[in-house]
Coordinates of C-alpha atoms in Angstrom, one line a residue:
X1 CA -54.5 13.2 -104.5
X2 CA -55.4 15.4 -101.7
X3 CA -53.2 17.9 -102.1
X4 CA -54.7 21.3 -101.9
X5 CA -57.8 20.1 -100.6
X6 CA -59.2 21.3 -97.4
X7 CA -61.3 19.4 -95.0
X8 CA -63.7 20.6 -92.0
X9 CA -63.1 17.7 -89.5
X10 CA -65.7 17.8 -86.8
X11 CA -64.8 15.6 -83.6
X12 CA -67.6 14.2 -81.9
X13 CA -67.6 12.8 -78.4
X14 CA -66.7 9.0 -78.4
X15 CA -63.8 7.2 -77.2
X16 CA -62.8 6.7 -80.9
X17 CA -61.6 10.5 -81.1
X18 CA -58.5 9.4 -79.8
X19 CA -57.6 8.1 -83.2
X20 CA -58.3 11.5 -84.6
X21 CA -54.7 13.0 -84.5
X22 CA -53.1 10.1 -86.0
X23 CA -55.5 10.5 -89.2
X24 CA -54.7 14.5 -89.0
X25 CA -51.2 13.9 -89.6
X26 CA -51.7 11.5 -92.4
X27 CA -54.1 14.0 -94.4
X28 CA -51.3 16.5 -93.9
X29 CA -48.9 14.3 -95.1
X30 CA -51.1 14.0 -98.5
X31 CA -51.0 17.7 -98.5
X32 CA -54.6 18.3 -97.3
X33 CA -55.3 21.0 -95.0
X34 CA -57.6 20.3 -92.1
X35 CA -59.8 22.5 -90.0
X36 CA -60.6 21.1 -86.5
X37 CA -64.1 21.4 -85.2
X38 CA -64.3 19.9 -81.6
X39 CA -67.7 19.1 -80.0
X40 CA -68.1 19.9 -75.9
X41 CA -68.2 16.1 -75.7
X42 CA -65.5 15.5 -78.3
X43 CA -63.2 17.8 -75.9
X44 CA -63.4 15.6 -73.1
X45 CA -61.4 12.8 -75.2
X46 CA -59.1 14.9 -77.0
X47 CA -58.0 18.5 -76.0
X48 CA -58.3 21.2 -78.5
X49 CA -54.5 22.0 -77.9
X50 CA -53.7 18.5 -79.3
X51 CA -55.9 19.2 -82.3
X52 CA -54.4 22.6 -83.2
X53 CA -50.8 21.3 -82.8
X54 CA -51.3 18.2 -85.0
X55 CA -53.4 20.4 -87.6
X56 CA -51.5 23.3 -87.7
X57 CA -54.4 25.8 -87.1
X58 CA -56.7 26.6 -84.5
X59 CA -59.2 24.3 -83.5
X60 CA -62.6 25.5 -83.2
X61 CA -65.3 25.0 -80.4
X62 CA -67.4 27.8 -80.0
X63 CA -70.4 28.7 -82.1
X64 CA -70.5 32.4 -80.3
X65 CA -67.1 33.5 -81.0
X66 CA -67.2 37.2 -81.3
X67 CA -64.1 37.7 -83.5
X68 CA -65.2 35.0 -86.1
X69 CA -69.1 36.0 -85.7
X70 CA -68.6 39.3 -87.0
X71 CA -68.1 38.2 -90.2
X72 CA -70.3 34.8 -90.0
X73 CA -67.8 32.8 -89.5
X74 CA -69.6 29.6 -89.1
X75 CA -71.0 30.0 -92.5
X76 CA -67.3 30.9 -94.1
X77 CA -66.1 27.8 -92.2
X78 CA -68.6 25.3 -93.9
X79 CA -68.4 26.9 -97.4
X80 CA -64.6 27.1 -97.7
X81 CA -64.1 23.5 -97.2
X82 CA -64.1 20.9 -100.0
X83 CA -65.7 18.1 -97.8
X84 CA -67.0 18.1 -94.1
X85 CA -65.9 14.7 -92.0
X86 CA -67.4 14.0 -88.7
X87 CA -65.1 11.4 -86.7
X88 CA -66.6 10.0 -84.6
X89 CA -70.1 10.4 -85.4
X90 CA -71.9 9.8 -82.3
X91 CA -75.6 8.6 -82.1
X92 CA -76.1 12.4 -80.8
X93 CA -74.6 14.1 -83.7
X94 CA -76.3 11.8 -86.2
X95 CA -79.7 12.6 -84.5
X96 CA -79.1 16.1 -84.8
X97 CA -78.2 15.9 -88.4
X98 CA -81.1 13.9 -89.4
X99 CA -83.1 16.2 -87.4
X100 CA -81.9 19.4 -88.9
X101 CA -80.9 20.6 -85.5
X102 CA -78.2 23.5 -85.2
X103 CA -77.3 24.2 -81.4
X104 CA -73.7 24.3 -81.4
X105 CA -70.7 24.8 -83.9
X106 CA -70.5 21.6 -85.2
X107 CA -74.2 21.0 -85.9
X108 CA -74.3 24.5 -87.4
X109 CA -71.6 24.0 -89.8
X110 CA -73.2 20.7 -90.9
X111 CA -76.6 22.4 -91.4
X112 CA -75.1 25.4 -93.3
X113 CA -72.6 23.6 -95.5
X114 CA -73.2 23.3 -99.5
X115 CA -70.3 20.8 -99.4
X116 CA -70.3 16.9 -99.3
X117 CA -70.4 15.3 -95.8
X118 CA -68.9 12.1 -94.9
X119 CA -69.4 10.7 -91.3
X120 CA -67.6 7.5 -89.5
X121 CA -70.1 6.3 -87.0
X122 CA -68.8 5.1 -83.8
X123 CA -71.2 3.8 -80.8
X124 CA -72.3 0.8 -78.7
X125 CA -73.8 -1.8 -80.7
X126 CA -77.2 -1.5 -78.9
X127 CA -77.0 2.4 -80.0
X128 CA -76.5 1.5 -83.6
X129 CA -79.0 -1.2 -83.8
X130 CA -81.7 1.3 -82.1
X131 CA -84.5 1.8 -84.3
X132 CA -83.9 5.7 -83.9
X133 CA -80.4 5.3 -85.1
X134 CA -81.5 3.2 -88.0
X135 CA -84.1 5.4 -88.9
X136 CA -81.7 8.3 -88.7
X137 CA -79.3 6.7 -90.7
X138 CA -82.1 6.2 -93.6
X139 CA -82.7 9.8 -93.4
X140 CA -79.1 10.8 -93.7
X141 CA -78.1 8.3 -96.5
X142 CA -81.5 10.2 -98.1
X143 CA -79.9 13.2 -97.7
X144 CA -76.9 12.3 -99.7
X145 CA -74.5 11.9 -96.4
X146 CA -71.6 9.4 -97.0
X147 CA -70.9 6.8 -94.6
X148 CA -67.7 4.7 -93.9
X149 CA -68.3 1.9 -91.6
X150 CA -69.0 1.2 -88.8
X151 CA -67.3 -2.2 -88.6
X152 CA -67.7 -5.0 -86.2
X153 CA -65.5 -5.7 -83.5
X154 CA -64.5 -5.2 -79.7
X155 CA -65.4 -2.0 -78.1
X156 CA -64.2 -0.1 -75.4
X157 CA -67.2 -1.0 -73.2
X158 CA -66.4 -4.6 -73.7
X159 CA -69.1 -5.7 -75.9
X160 CA -68.9 -7.2 -79.5
X161 CA -70.7 -6.1 -82.5
X162 CA -71.3 -3.5 -85.3
X163 CA -70.6 0.2 -83.9
X164 CA -66.7 0.1 -83.7
X165 CA -65.3 3.0 -86.0
X166 CA -63.4 2.2 -89.2
X167 CA -60.0 2.4 -89.0
X168 CA -58.0 5.8 -89.8
X169 CA -56.7 4.5 -93.2
X170 CA -60.3 3.4 -94.2
X171 CA -61.6 6.7 -93.4
X172 CA -58.9 8.4 -95.2
X173 CA -59.6 5.9 -98.3
X174 CA -63.5 7.2 -98.2
X175 CA -62.1 10.9 -98.0
X176 CA -60.2 10.3 -101.1
X177 CA -63.0 8.8 -103.0
X178 CA -65.4 11.5 -101.7
X179 CA -63.1 14.1 -103.1
X180 CA -62.3 12.5 -106.2
X181 CA -64.6 14.2 -109.2
X182 CA -65.1 11.0 -110.8
X183 CA -67.7 10.0 -113.3
X184 CA -70.0 8.0 -110.9
X185 CA -69.8 10.9 -108.1
X186 CA -72.9 11.1 -106.7
X187 CA -74.1 7.6 -107.5
X188 CA -75.0 4.9 -105.1
X189 CA -74.3 1.3 -106.2
X190 CA -74.8 -1.8 -104.2
X191 CA -72.3 -4.6 -104.6
X192 CA -72.9 -8.1 -103.6
X193 CA -69.5 -10.7 -103.2
X194 CA -68.2 -13.6 -101.7
X195 CA -69.8 -17.0 -101.1
X196 CA -72.9 -17.5 -98.6
X197 CA -72.8 -20.2 -96.0
X198 CA -76.1 -22.5 -95.4
X199 CA -75.9 -24.0 -92.3
X200 CA -76.4 -27.8 -91.8
X201 CA -75.8 -27.9 -88.0
X202 CA -74.3 -25.2 -85.8
X203 CA -70.8 -26.2 -86.8
X204 CA -71.3 -27.6 -90.6
X205 CA -72.4 -25.5 -93.6
X206 CA -72.6 -25.8 -97.3
X207 CA -70.3 -23.3 -99.2
X208 CA -68.5 -22.8 -102.5
X209 CA -65.1 -21.9 -103.2
X210 CA -65.5 -18.2 -104.1
X211 CA -63.0 -15.9 -102.6
X212 CA -65.0 -12.5 -102.9
X213 CA -61.6 -11.2 -104.5
X214 CA -63.7 -10.3 -108.0
X215 CA -66.6 -8.5 -105.9
X216 CA -63.9 -6.7 -103.8
X217 CA -62.0 -5.5 -106.6
X218 CA -64.9 -4.1 -108.3
X219 CA -66.2 -2.2 -105.4
X220 CA -62.9 -0.7 -105.0
X221 CA -62.8 0.2 -108.8
X222 CA -66.2 1.7 -108.8
X223 CA -65.5 3.8 -105.5
X224 CA -62.4 4.8 -107.3
X225 CA -64.7 6.7 -109.8
X226 CA -66.3 8.5 -107.1
X227 CA -69.4 6.0 -106.6
X228 CA -70.7 5.4 -102.8
X229 CA -70.8 1.7 -102.4
X230 CA -72.8 -0.6 -100.4
X231 CA -70.8 -3.4 -100.1
X232 CA -72.9 -6.7 -99.1
X233 CA -70.5 -9.6 -98.4
X234 CA -70.5 -13.1 -97.5
X235 CA -67.8 -14.7 -95.5
X236 CA -65.3 -14.1 -98.2
X237 CA -61.5 -14.9 -97.6
X238 CA -60.4 -12.0 -98.9
X239 CA -60.9 -8.5 -96.6
X240 CA -63.4 -6.1 -97.8
X241 CA -62.6 -2.7 -99.5
X242 CA -62.0 0.3 -97.3
X243 CA -63.8 3.5 -98.1
X244 CA -67.0 1.6 -98.4
X245 CA -70.4 0.9 -96.4
X246 CA -69.6 -3.2 -95.6
X247 CA -72.7 -5.2 -94.7
X248 CA -71.7 -8.6 -93.4
X249 CA -73.7 -11.7 -93.8
X250 CA -73.9 -15.3 -94.2
X251 CA -76.6 -16.7 -95.7
X252 CA -78.4 -16.1 -98.9
X253 CA -81.5 -14.9 -97.1
X254 CA -79.7 -12.6 -95.1
X255 CA -77.9 -11.2 -98.4
X256 CA -81.3 -10.6 -99.8
X257 CA -82.4 -8.7 -96.8
X258 CA -79.6 -6.6 -97.0
X259 CA -79.6 -5.7 -100.3
X260 CA -83.3 -4.8 -99.9
X261 CA -82.3 -2.7 -96.9
X262 CA -79.3 -0.8 -99.2
X263 CA -81.9 0.2 -102.0
X264 CA -82.5 2.6 -103.6
X265 CA -79.3 2.7 -105.6
X266 CA -78.6 3.9 -109.3
X267 CA -76.9 0.5 -110.0
X268 CA -76.9 -3.2 -108.4
X269 CA -74.1 -5.4 -109.0
X270 CA -74.7 -9.2 -107.9
X271 CA -71.2 -10.7 -108.0
X272 CA -71.7 -12.9 -104.9
X273 CA -71.8 -16.5 -105.3
X274 CA -74.9 -17.5 -103.5
X275 CA -75.9 -20.8 -102.7
X276 CA -79.0 -22.2 -104.7
X277 CA -80.4 -24.2 -101.6
X278 CA -80.3 -24.0 -97.9
X279 CA -81.1 -26.7 -95.5
X280 CA -85.0 -27.0 -94.4
X281 CA -83.9 -29.4 -91.8
X282 CA -80.7 -27.8 -90.4
X283 CA -79.8 -29.1 -86.8
X284 CA -80.2 -27.2 -84.0
X285 CA -77.5 -29.2 -82.1
X286 CA -74.5 -31.0 -84.0
X287 CA -75.5 -34.1 -85.6
X288 CA -73.4 -36.9 -84.6
X289 CA -73.0 -40.4 -86.1
X290 CA -75.3 -43.3 -84.9
X291 CA -73.3 -46.4 -85.7
X292 CA -75.6 -47.3 -88.7
X293 CA -73.1 -46.1 -91.4
X294 CA -76.1 -43.8 -92.8
X295 CA -75.6 -40.0 -93.3
X296 CA -78.4 -37.9 -92.1
X297 CA -81.3 -37.3 -94.9
X298 CA -80.9 -33.4 -95.4
X299 CA -83.7 -31.7 -97.0
X300 CA -83.2 -28.6 -99.2
X301 CA -85.2 -25.6 -99.9
X302 CA -84.5 -23.2 -102.7
X303 CA -82.9 -20.1 -101.8
X304 CA -84.2 -16.4 -102.6
X305 CA -83.0 -15.2 -106.4
X306 CA -81.5 -12.0 -105.2
X307 CA -80.6 -11.1 -108.9
X308 CA -84.0 -11.7 -110.3
X309 CA -85.8 -9.9 -107.5
X310 CA -83.9 -6.9 -108.0
X311 CA -84.3 -6.9 -111.9
X312 CA -87.9 -7.2 -111.6
X313 CA -88.6 -4.7 -109.2
X314 CA -92.2 -3.1 -110.3
X315 CA -90.9 0.2 -108.6
X316 CA -87.2 1.7 -107.7
X317 CA -85.6 -0.8 -109.9
X318 CA -81.9 0.3 -110.4
X319 CA -81.3 2.1 -113.8
X320 CA -78.5 -0.8 -114.3
X321 CA -78.4 -4.1 -112.9
X322 CA -75.6 -6.5 -113.4
X323 CA -75.6 -10.3 -112.7
X324 CA -72.6 -13.0 -112.6
X325 CA -72.8 -16.3 -114.1
X326 CA -70.2 -18.7 -113.1
X327 CA -70.6 -21.9 -115.1
X328 CA -68.4 -25.2 -115.7
X329 CA -70.1 -25.9 -119.0
X330 CA -72.1 -24.2 -122.0
X331 CA -71.2 -21.1 -120.6
X332 CA -72.4 -18.9 -123.0
X333 CA -75.4 -21.0 -123.7
X334 CA -76.3 -20.8 -119.9
X335 CA -75.1 -17.2 -119.2
X336 CA -77.6 -16.2 -122.2
X337 CA -80.5 -18.0 -120.4
X338 CA -79.8 -16.6 -117.3
X339 CA -80.0 -13.1 -118.3
X340 CA -83.2 -13.6 -120.2
X341 CA -84.6 -15.4 -117.3
X342 CA -83.6 -12.9 -114.6
X343 CA -84.3 -9.7 -116.4
X344 CA -80.9 -8.1 -115.5
X345 CA -79.5 -5.7 -117.9
X346 CA -75.8 -7.5 -118.2
X347 CA -74.4 -10.9 -117.2
X348 CA -70.8 -11.4 -116.6
X349 CA -70.3 -14.8 -117.7
X350 CA -67.0 -16.9 -116.7
X351 CA -65.8 -20.4 -116.6
X352 CA -65.1 -21.7 -113.2
X353 CA -64.2 -25.3 -114.1
X354 CA -61.6 -26.6 -112.0
X355 CA -58.9 -26.5 -114.9
X356 CA -59.4 -22.8 -115.3
X357 CA -58.0 -21.8 -111.7
X358 CA -60.6 -18.8 -111.8
X359 CA -62.4 -19.7 -108.9
X360 CA -60.3 -18.6 -105.8
X361 CA -57.6 -17.3 -108.2
X362 CA -56.2 -13.9 -109.3
X363 CA -57.4 -13.9 -112.8
X364 CA -60.5 -13.8 -114.6
X365 CA -61.7 -14.4 -117.9
X366 CA -65.2 -13.2 -118.7
X367 CA -67.7 -12.5 -121.6
X368 CA -70.4 -9.4 -121.0
X369 CA -73.9 -10.1 -122.6
X370 CA -76.2 -7.6 -122.8
X371 CA -79.1 -6.6 -125.2
X372 CA -76.1 -6.1 -128.0
X373 CA -74.8 -9.7 -127.5
X374 CA -71.3 -10.8 -125.9
X375 CA -68.2 -9.0 -125.7
X376 CA -65.5 -11.5 -124.9
X377 CA -62.3 -10.0 -122.8
X378 CA -59.0 -11.5 -122.4
X379 CA -57.7 -13.5 -119.5
X380 CA -56.6 -10.5 -117.1
X381 CA -56.1 -9.8 -113.3
X382 CA -59.3 -9.3 -111.2
X383 CA -58.2 -6.0 -110.7
X384 CA -58.0 -5.0 -114.4
X385 CA -61.6 -6.7 -115.2
X386 CA -63.1 -4.7 -112.2
X387 CA -61.7 -1.4 -113.8
X388 CA -62.7 -2.2 -117.3
X389 CA -66.1 -3.3 -115.8
X390 CA -66.3 0.0 -113.6
X391 CA -65.7 2.2 -116.3
X392 CA -68.3 0.4 -118.6
X393 CA -70.9 0.9 -115.7
X394 CA -70.2 4.5 -115.4
X395 CA -70.4 5.1 -119.2
X396 CA -73.7 3.1 -119.3
X397 CA -75.3 5.1 -116.2
X398 CA -74.1 8.5 -118.1
X399 CA -75.8 7.2 -121.3
X400 CA -79.2 6.7 -119.3
X401 CA -79.3 10.1 -117.8

């Protein structure tokens, strides 16, 4: 897939830079040419000589290289690549990009390029959460910069949280997606997936049997058609897809906030099995038996209706909103009513009664209900359902142009 492609790979100054040589080797194994550009800080973690050897071509550092600048080398370098990739993208580099600064070779290339840019952020969790960084993220997303990661995990500084760089395999998957000229290239799609967990107390919760497999497969299929995906997932049992921005949540209210923050988008696909209710009187400590034989009385409040809120946005509504209806009886009747009530464009209806084995299984049998009526598909592997649905979404978005 990458044969004949050329990447300008900018290496920022973070400890995660030690993973870059491994990534360069993998890219070259797929037939991709890699031009390393290392920042002054990046060279403290991985040497230009190492980068040159693994890339098979010189690593560049200096903006004022007389031999290259006689031919305006930084301009040519930024235009000759099919994609600019920043790994790791530090808070400093992201700030420069967001502000349009160009005071070294890396930032100048990023400002001078007319090609797509993909970044893999890596930084301390506090730096990632800082309002300035979050403001820069929003600006870069508005500028069309693609993100892969960061992910949650342990960090070199000893802390734990979001800010850890994605693994090289995930970054390479994102590179493949960015270089795929699919029908969804340049589109941003929000996909929700998995169950939500609604706490009863600090150790117990209310949940459902959703594995997140269908939402994950759909995110992969949309990614492979060239879309930029924000994947908002509850605590699913299947791992999230590579090459997409993953936002992990637990509760329905957290998912609502994450979806709102992910917008605007060209399409929203609400595949998550969101709990209808949350516990109003959830215990702050573990609830104990009191010897009376009576269970504690739980009071419930209705969770936000994410699908309806996105469907009925007065401004900035995605061009296409797709919901899912997992039913155990009167599937078509309930799904048709749900589509009308929530105001979404399509409903993907399926029967998840225990006898079907669909909830948590590897197959699905769905009916797509839209303004023209129902379209029933045969029982298929969830990956095939996702592929067909992604193609249908791509066709609908193209038609709406």
